[in-house]
Amino acid sequence: DVQLVQSGAEVKRPGESLKISCEGSGYNLTTHWIGWVRQMPGKGLEWMGIIYPGDSDTRYNPSFQGQVTISADTSMSTAYLQWSSLKASDTAIYYCARYITYYRYYYFHYIDVWGGGTTVTVSS
Amino acid sequence: LMTQSPATLSVSPGKRATLYCRASHSVSPNLAWYQQKPGQAPRLLIHGASTRATGIPARFTAGGSGTDFTLTISSLQPEDFAVYYCQQYNNWPHTFGQGTKVEI
């Protein structure tokens, strides 16, 4: 069974740094794109970005570019999302998600498996 | 930009529900639908605009092309009351609609 297990809830102060994780099991992390989705309290889903752990190719939503860093460690079968300086507006649930890739003139990728989410609370 | 309608759909159990998703430009066939229940992660229902994901019941059907897509739940079961999101994965960044809440 493919599973994505995310790290636990975090409570941080504004200005602090944070790195949350998403460990994949039941499949080879290097062969699937993996990404992150934000859900602010009571709101919808926002696509943040995606990484191909096999070669670290990374694509960001311009809305999140420069605000977060997506990375992966294939030896740990784990993807990461990190902030260098948190803001109160970063308070949200963050989901990691595995992608399936298919080719039809170009490569396209859709989410097939979701992690359980990591709740991040940033408050002074 | 992905626009879903209606924002909320009130339906009786056993009845049909039809949800709509419109893209600002053609994304066909790279459109997925996800279901999210309170306190849970989203779940993939449909990819490729009309292909049910593994384990998704046949009462969920989807279609459309170009910019206009639909998700139909033929006979609503108690477990189907949830929020549904469409997402295009034709272009970076992949974008979600704002969601449709299906309520009793």
Short mmCIF file of C-alpha atoms in Angstrom, two decimals:
data_model
loop_
_atom_site.label_atom_id
_atom_site.label_comp_id
_atom_site.label_asym_id
_atom_site.label_seq_id
_atom_site.Cartn_x
_atom_site.Cartn_y
_atom_site.Cartn_z
CA ASP A 1 0.00 0.00 0.00
CA VAL A 2 1.27 3.46 -0.90
CA GLN A 3 1.32 5.75 2.13
CA LEU A 4 2.51 9.26 2.86
CA VAL A 5 3.15 9.84 6.55
CA GLN A 6 3.53 13.46 7.58
CA SER A 7 5.24 14.92 10.62
CA GLY A 8 3.23 16.11 13.59
CA ALA A 9 1.53 19.38 14.35
CA GLU A 10 3.72 22.42 15.00
CA VAL A 11 3.17 25.59 17.02
CA LYS A 12 5.65 28.35 16.22
CA ARG A 13 6.25 32.04 16.79
CA PRO A 14 6.41 34.56 13.93
CA GLY A 15 9.93 34.80 12.57
CA GLU A 16 10.88 31.22 13.50
CA SER A 17 11.99 28.64 10.96
CA LEU A 18 10.29 25.31 10.33
CA LYS A 19 10.77 22.18 8.26
CA ILE A 20 7.95 19.64 7.98
CA SER A 21 8.29 16.22 6.42
CA CYS A 22 6.43 13.64 4.39
CA GLU A 23 7.74 10.07 4.32
CA GLY A 24 6.66 7.84 1.48
CA SER A 25 6.30 4.09 1.78
CA GLY A 26 5.14 1.32 -0.50
CA TYR A 27 6.73 2.88 -3.56
CA ASN A 28 10.00 4.33 -4.85
CA LEU A 29 10.15 8.05 -4.02
CA THR A 30 12.63 8.70 -6.83
CA THR A 31 10.17 7.75 -9.55
CA HIS A 32 7.20 9.97 -8.65
CA TRP A 33 6.74 13.70 -8.35
CA ILE A 34 5.65 14.76 -4.86
CA GLY A 35 4.21 18.09 -3.87
CA TRP A 36 2.57 20.27 -1.25
CA VAL A 37 -0.91 21.79 -0.90
CA ARG A 38 -1.97 24.41 1.62
CA GLN A 39 -5.37 24.69 3.25
CA MET A 40 -5.88 27.75 5.42
CA PRO A 41 -8.49 27.53 8.18
CA GLY A 42 -11.95 27.10 6.70
CA LYS A 43 -10.65 27.66 3.17
CA GLY A 44 -9.98 25.72 -0.01
CA LEU A 45 -6.93 23.98 -1.42
CA GLU A 46 -3.94 25.88 -2.79
CA TRP A 47 -1.24 24.25 -4.90
CA MET A 48 2.18 25.26 -3.60
CA GLY A 49 4.71 23.33 -5.64
CA ILE A 50 6.12 19.98 -6.65
CA ILE A 51 9.48 18.20 -6.78
CA TYR A 52 10.82 15.22 -8.67
CA PRO A 53 13.10 13.57 -6.09
CA GLY A 54 14.98 11.67 -8.79
CA ASP A 55 16.71 14.83 -10.02
CA SER A 56 15.36 17.54 -7.66
CA ASP A 57 13.53 19.31 -10.49
CA THR A 58 11.18 21.67 -8.61
CA ARG A 59 8.25 23.83 -9.74
CA TYR A 60 6.66 26.46 -7.53
CA ASN A 61 3.40 28.31 -7.65
CA PRO A 62 4.52 31.95 -8.11
CA SER A 63 2.38 32.81 -5.09
CA PHE A 64 4.69 30.70 -2.91
CA GLN A 65 8.02 31.16 -4.74
CA GLY A 66 10.57 32.61 -2.34
CA GLN A 67 8.31 32.01 0.65
CA VAL A 68 8.95 28.28 1.06
CA THR A 69 11.49 25.69 -0.05
CA ILE A 70 10.55 22.21 -1.25
CA SER A 71 13.19 19.51 -1.07
CA ALA A 72 13.55 15.74 -0.90
CA ASP A 73 15.98 13.18 0.50
CA THR A 74 15.73 9.98 -1.49
CA SER A 75 17.84 8.06 1.05
CA MET A 76 15.15 8.80 3.63
CA SER A 77 12.23 8.47 1.16
CA THR A 78 11.12 11.83 2.49
CA ALA A 79 10.02 15.16 1.05
CA TYR A 80 10.19 18.42 2.96
CA LEU A 81 8.59 21.83 3.09
CA GLN A 82 10.44 24.55 4.92
CA TRP A 83 10.16 28.17 5.94
CA SER A 84 13.00 30.44 7.05
CA SER A 85 10.77 33.01 8.73
CA LEU A 86 7.18 32.13 9.52
CA LYS A 87 4.29 34.59 9.51
CA ALA A 88 0.92 34.33 11.19
CA SER A 89 -0.58 33.96 7.72
CA ASP A 90 1.30 30.65 7.33
CA THR A 91 -1.15 29.10 9.80
CA ALA A 92 -2.73 26.25 7.84
CA ILE A 93 -2.86 22.53 7.22
CA TYR A 94 -0.21 21.42 4.77
CA TYR A 95 -0.77 18.26 2.76
CA CYS A 96 1.84 16.38 0.81
CA ALA A 97 0.71 14.44 -2.22
CA ARG A 98 2.14 11.89 -4.63
CA TYR A 99 1.72 12.32 -8.34
CA ILE A 100 1.14 9.97 -11.22
CA THR A 101 2.82 11.00 -14.46
CA TYR A 102 1.57 10.19 -17.92
CA TYR A 103 2.72 11.23 -21.37
CA ARG A 104 0.47 12.61 -24.12
CA TYR A 105 2.59 14.94 -26.28
CA TYR A 106 3.88 16.35 -22.99
CA TYR A 107 4.24 14.99 -19.47
CA PHE A 108 1.31 15.64 -17.16
CA HIS A 109 1.01 14.89 -13.45
CA TYR A 110 -2.01 14.40 -11.20
CA ILE A 111 -2.31 13.61 -7.49
CA ASP A 112 -3.31 10.06 -6.63
CA VAL A 113 -2.35 9.76 -2.94
CA TRP A 114 -2.50 12.35 -0.18
CA GLY A 115 -0.75 12.51 3.17
CA GLY A 116 -2.78 13.07 6.30
CA GLY A 117 -1.77 16.70 6.69
CA THR A 118 0.42 18.68 9.10
CA THR A 119 -1.19 21.49 11.06
CA VAL A 120 1.07 24.51 11.44
CA THR A 121 0.04 27.25 13.85
CA VAL A 122 2.01 30.49 13.92
CA SER A 123 1.10 32.79 16.78
CA SER A 124 2.82 35.21 19.09
CA LEU B 1 -8.46 30.27 -12.92
CA MET B 2 -10.86 27.47 -11.99
CA THR B 3 -14.41 28.40 -11.03
CA GLN B 4 -16.77 25.92 -9.40
CA SER B 5 -20.50 26.24 -9.06
CA PRO B 6 -22.57 26.26 -7.05
CA ALA B 7 -20.67 27.08 -3.87
CA THR B 8 -23.16 24.99 -1.88
CA LEU B 9 -25.53 22.32 -3.13
CA SER B 10 -28.35 21.07 -0.88
CA VAL B 11 -29.54 17.63 -1.92
CA SER B 12 -31.61 14.90 -0.32
CA PRO B 13 -30.09 11.44 0.12
CA GLY B 14 -30.83 9.26 -2.89
CA LYS B 15 -31.10 12.21 -5.23
CA ARG B 16 -28.74 13.28 -8.01
CA ALA B 17 -26.17 16.04 -7.62
CA THR B 18 -24.36 17.77 -10.47
CA LEU B 19 -21.33 19.95 -9.81
CA TYR B 20 -19.72 22.28 -12.34
CA CYS B 21 -16.17 23.40 -12.93
CA ARG B 22 -15.11 25.99 -15.49
CA ALA B 23 -11.55 26.83 -16.51
CA SER B 24 -10.46 30.21 -17.81
CA HIS B 25 -8.80 28.47 -20.77
CA SER B 26 -8.79 24.96 -22.17
CA VAL B 27 -7.31 22.35 -19.84
CA SER B 28 -8.76 19.26 -21.44
CA PRO B 29 -8.36 16.44 -20.53
CA ASN B 30 -6.13 17.31 -17.57
CA LEU B 31 -8.82 17.80 -14.97
CA ALA B 32 -9.22 15.97 -11.65
CA TRP B 33 -11.91 15.92 -8.98
CA TYR B 34 -11.23 15.39 -5.28
CA GLN B 35 -13.54 14.80 -2.33
CA GLN B 36 -12.75 16.15 1.12
CA LYS B 37 -14.68 15.26 4.26
CA PRO B 38 -14.37 17.31 7.46
CA GLY B 39 -11.10 16.67 9.26
CA GLN B 40 -9.76 14.46 6.48
CA ALA B 41 -7.31 14.79 3.64
CA PRO B 42 -8.73 15.07 0.13
CA ARG B 43 -9.23 11.89 -1.90
CA LEU B 44 -8.88 11.46 -5.66
CA LEU B 45 -12.19 10.65 -7.37
CA ILE B 46 -11.59 11.39 -11.06
CA HIS B 47 -8.60 12.06 -13.31
CA GLY B 48 -8.36 12.71 -17.02
CA ALA B 49 -11.71 14.53 -16.77
CA SER B 50 -13.73 11.28 -16.75
CA THR B 51 -11.70 8.32 -15.41
CA ARG B 52 -12.71 7.07 -11.98
CA ALA B 53 -9.83 6.40 -9.61
CA THR B 54 -9.37 2.95 -8.14
CA GLY B 55 -12.14 2.03 -5.73
CA ILE B 56 -14.44 4.94 -6.58
CA PRO B 57 -18.07 3.82 -6.88
CA ALA B 58 -19.81 3.93 -10.24
CA ARG B 59 -22.36 6.48 -8.94
CA PHE B 60 -19.60 9.08 -9.49
CA THR B 61 -19.40 10.06 -13.14
CA ALA B 62 -17.61 12.98 -14.70
CA GLY B 63 -17.21 14.51 -18.09
CA GLY B 64 -16.62 17.60 -20.09
CA SER B 65 -13.93 19.03 -22.30
CA GLY B 66 -12.17 22.25 -23.13
CA THR B 67 -13.15 24.62 -20.34
CA ASP B 68 -16.36 23.08 -18.96
CA PHE B 69 -16.54 20.00 -16.77
CA THR B 70 -19.10 18.26 -14.59
CA LEU B 71 -19.13 15.78 -11.74
CA THR B 72 -22.39 13.91 -11.17
CA ILE B 73 -23.26 11.79 -8.17
CA SER B 74 -26.22 9.72 -9.31
CA SER B 75 -27.75 8.74 -5.97
CA LEU B 76 -26.29 10.51 -2.97
CA GLN B 77 -25.27 8.29 -0.11
CA PRO B 78 -24.74 9.59 3.44
CA GLU B 79 -20.96 9.29 3.01
CA ASP B 80 -21.02 11.53 -0.10
CA PHE B 81 -21.81 14.72 1.79
CA ALA B 82 -18.50 16.54 1.58
CA VAL B 83 -16.64 19.29 -0.26
CA TYR B 84 -15.60 18.60 -3.85
CA TYR B 85 -12.72 20.32 -5.62
CA CYS B 86 -11.75 20.32 -9.25
CA GLN B 87 -8.12 20.86 -10.25
CA GLN B 88 -6.44 21.46 -13.58
CA TYR B 89 -3.02 19.95 -14.15
CA ASN B 90 -2.62 21.08 -17.75
CA ASN B 91 -0.40 24.06 -16.88
CA TRP B 92 1.91 25.16 -14.08
CA PRO B 93 0.89 26.10 -11.50
CA HIS B 94 -1.76 23.47 -11.07
CA THR B 95 -4.84 25.24 -9.72
CA PHE B 96 -7.86 24.18 -7.72
CA GLY B 97 -11.39 25.48 -7.87
CA GLN B 98 -12.75 27.02 -4.69
CA GLY B 99 -14.84 23.94 -3.94
CA THR B 100 -18.51 22.94 -3.85
CA LYS B 101 -20.00 21.84 -0.55
CA VAL B 102 -22.63 19.13 -0.95
CA GLU B 103 -24.91 19.20 2.08
CA ILE B 104 -28.05 17.44 3.15
#
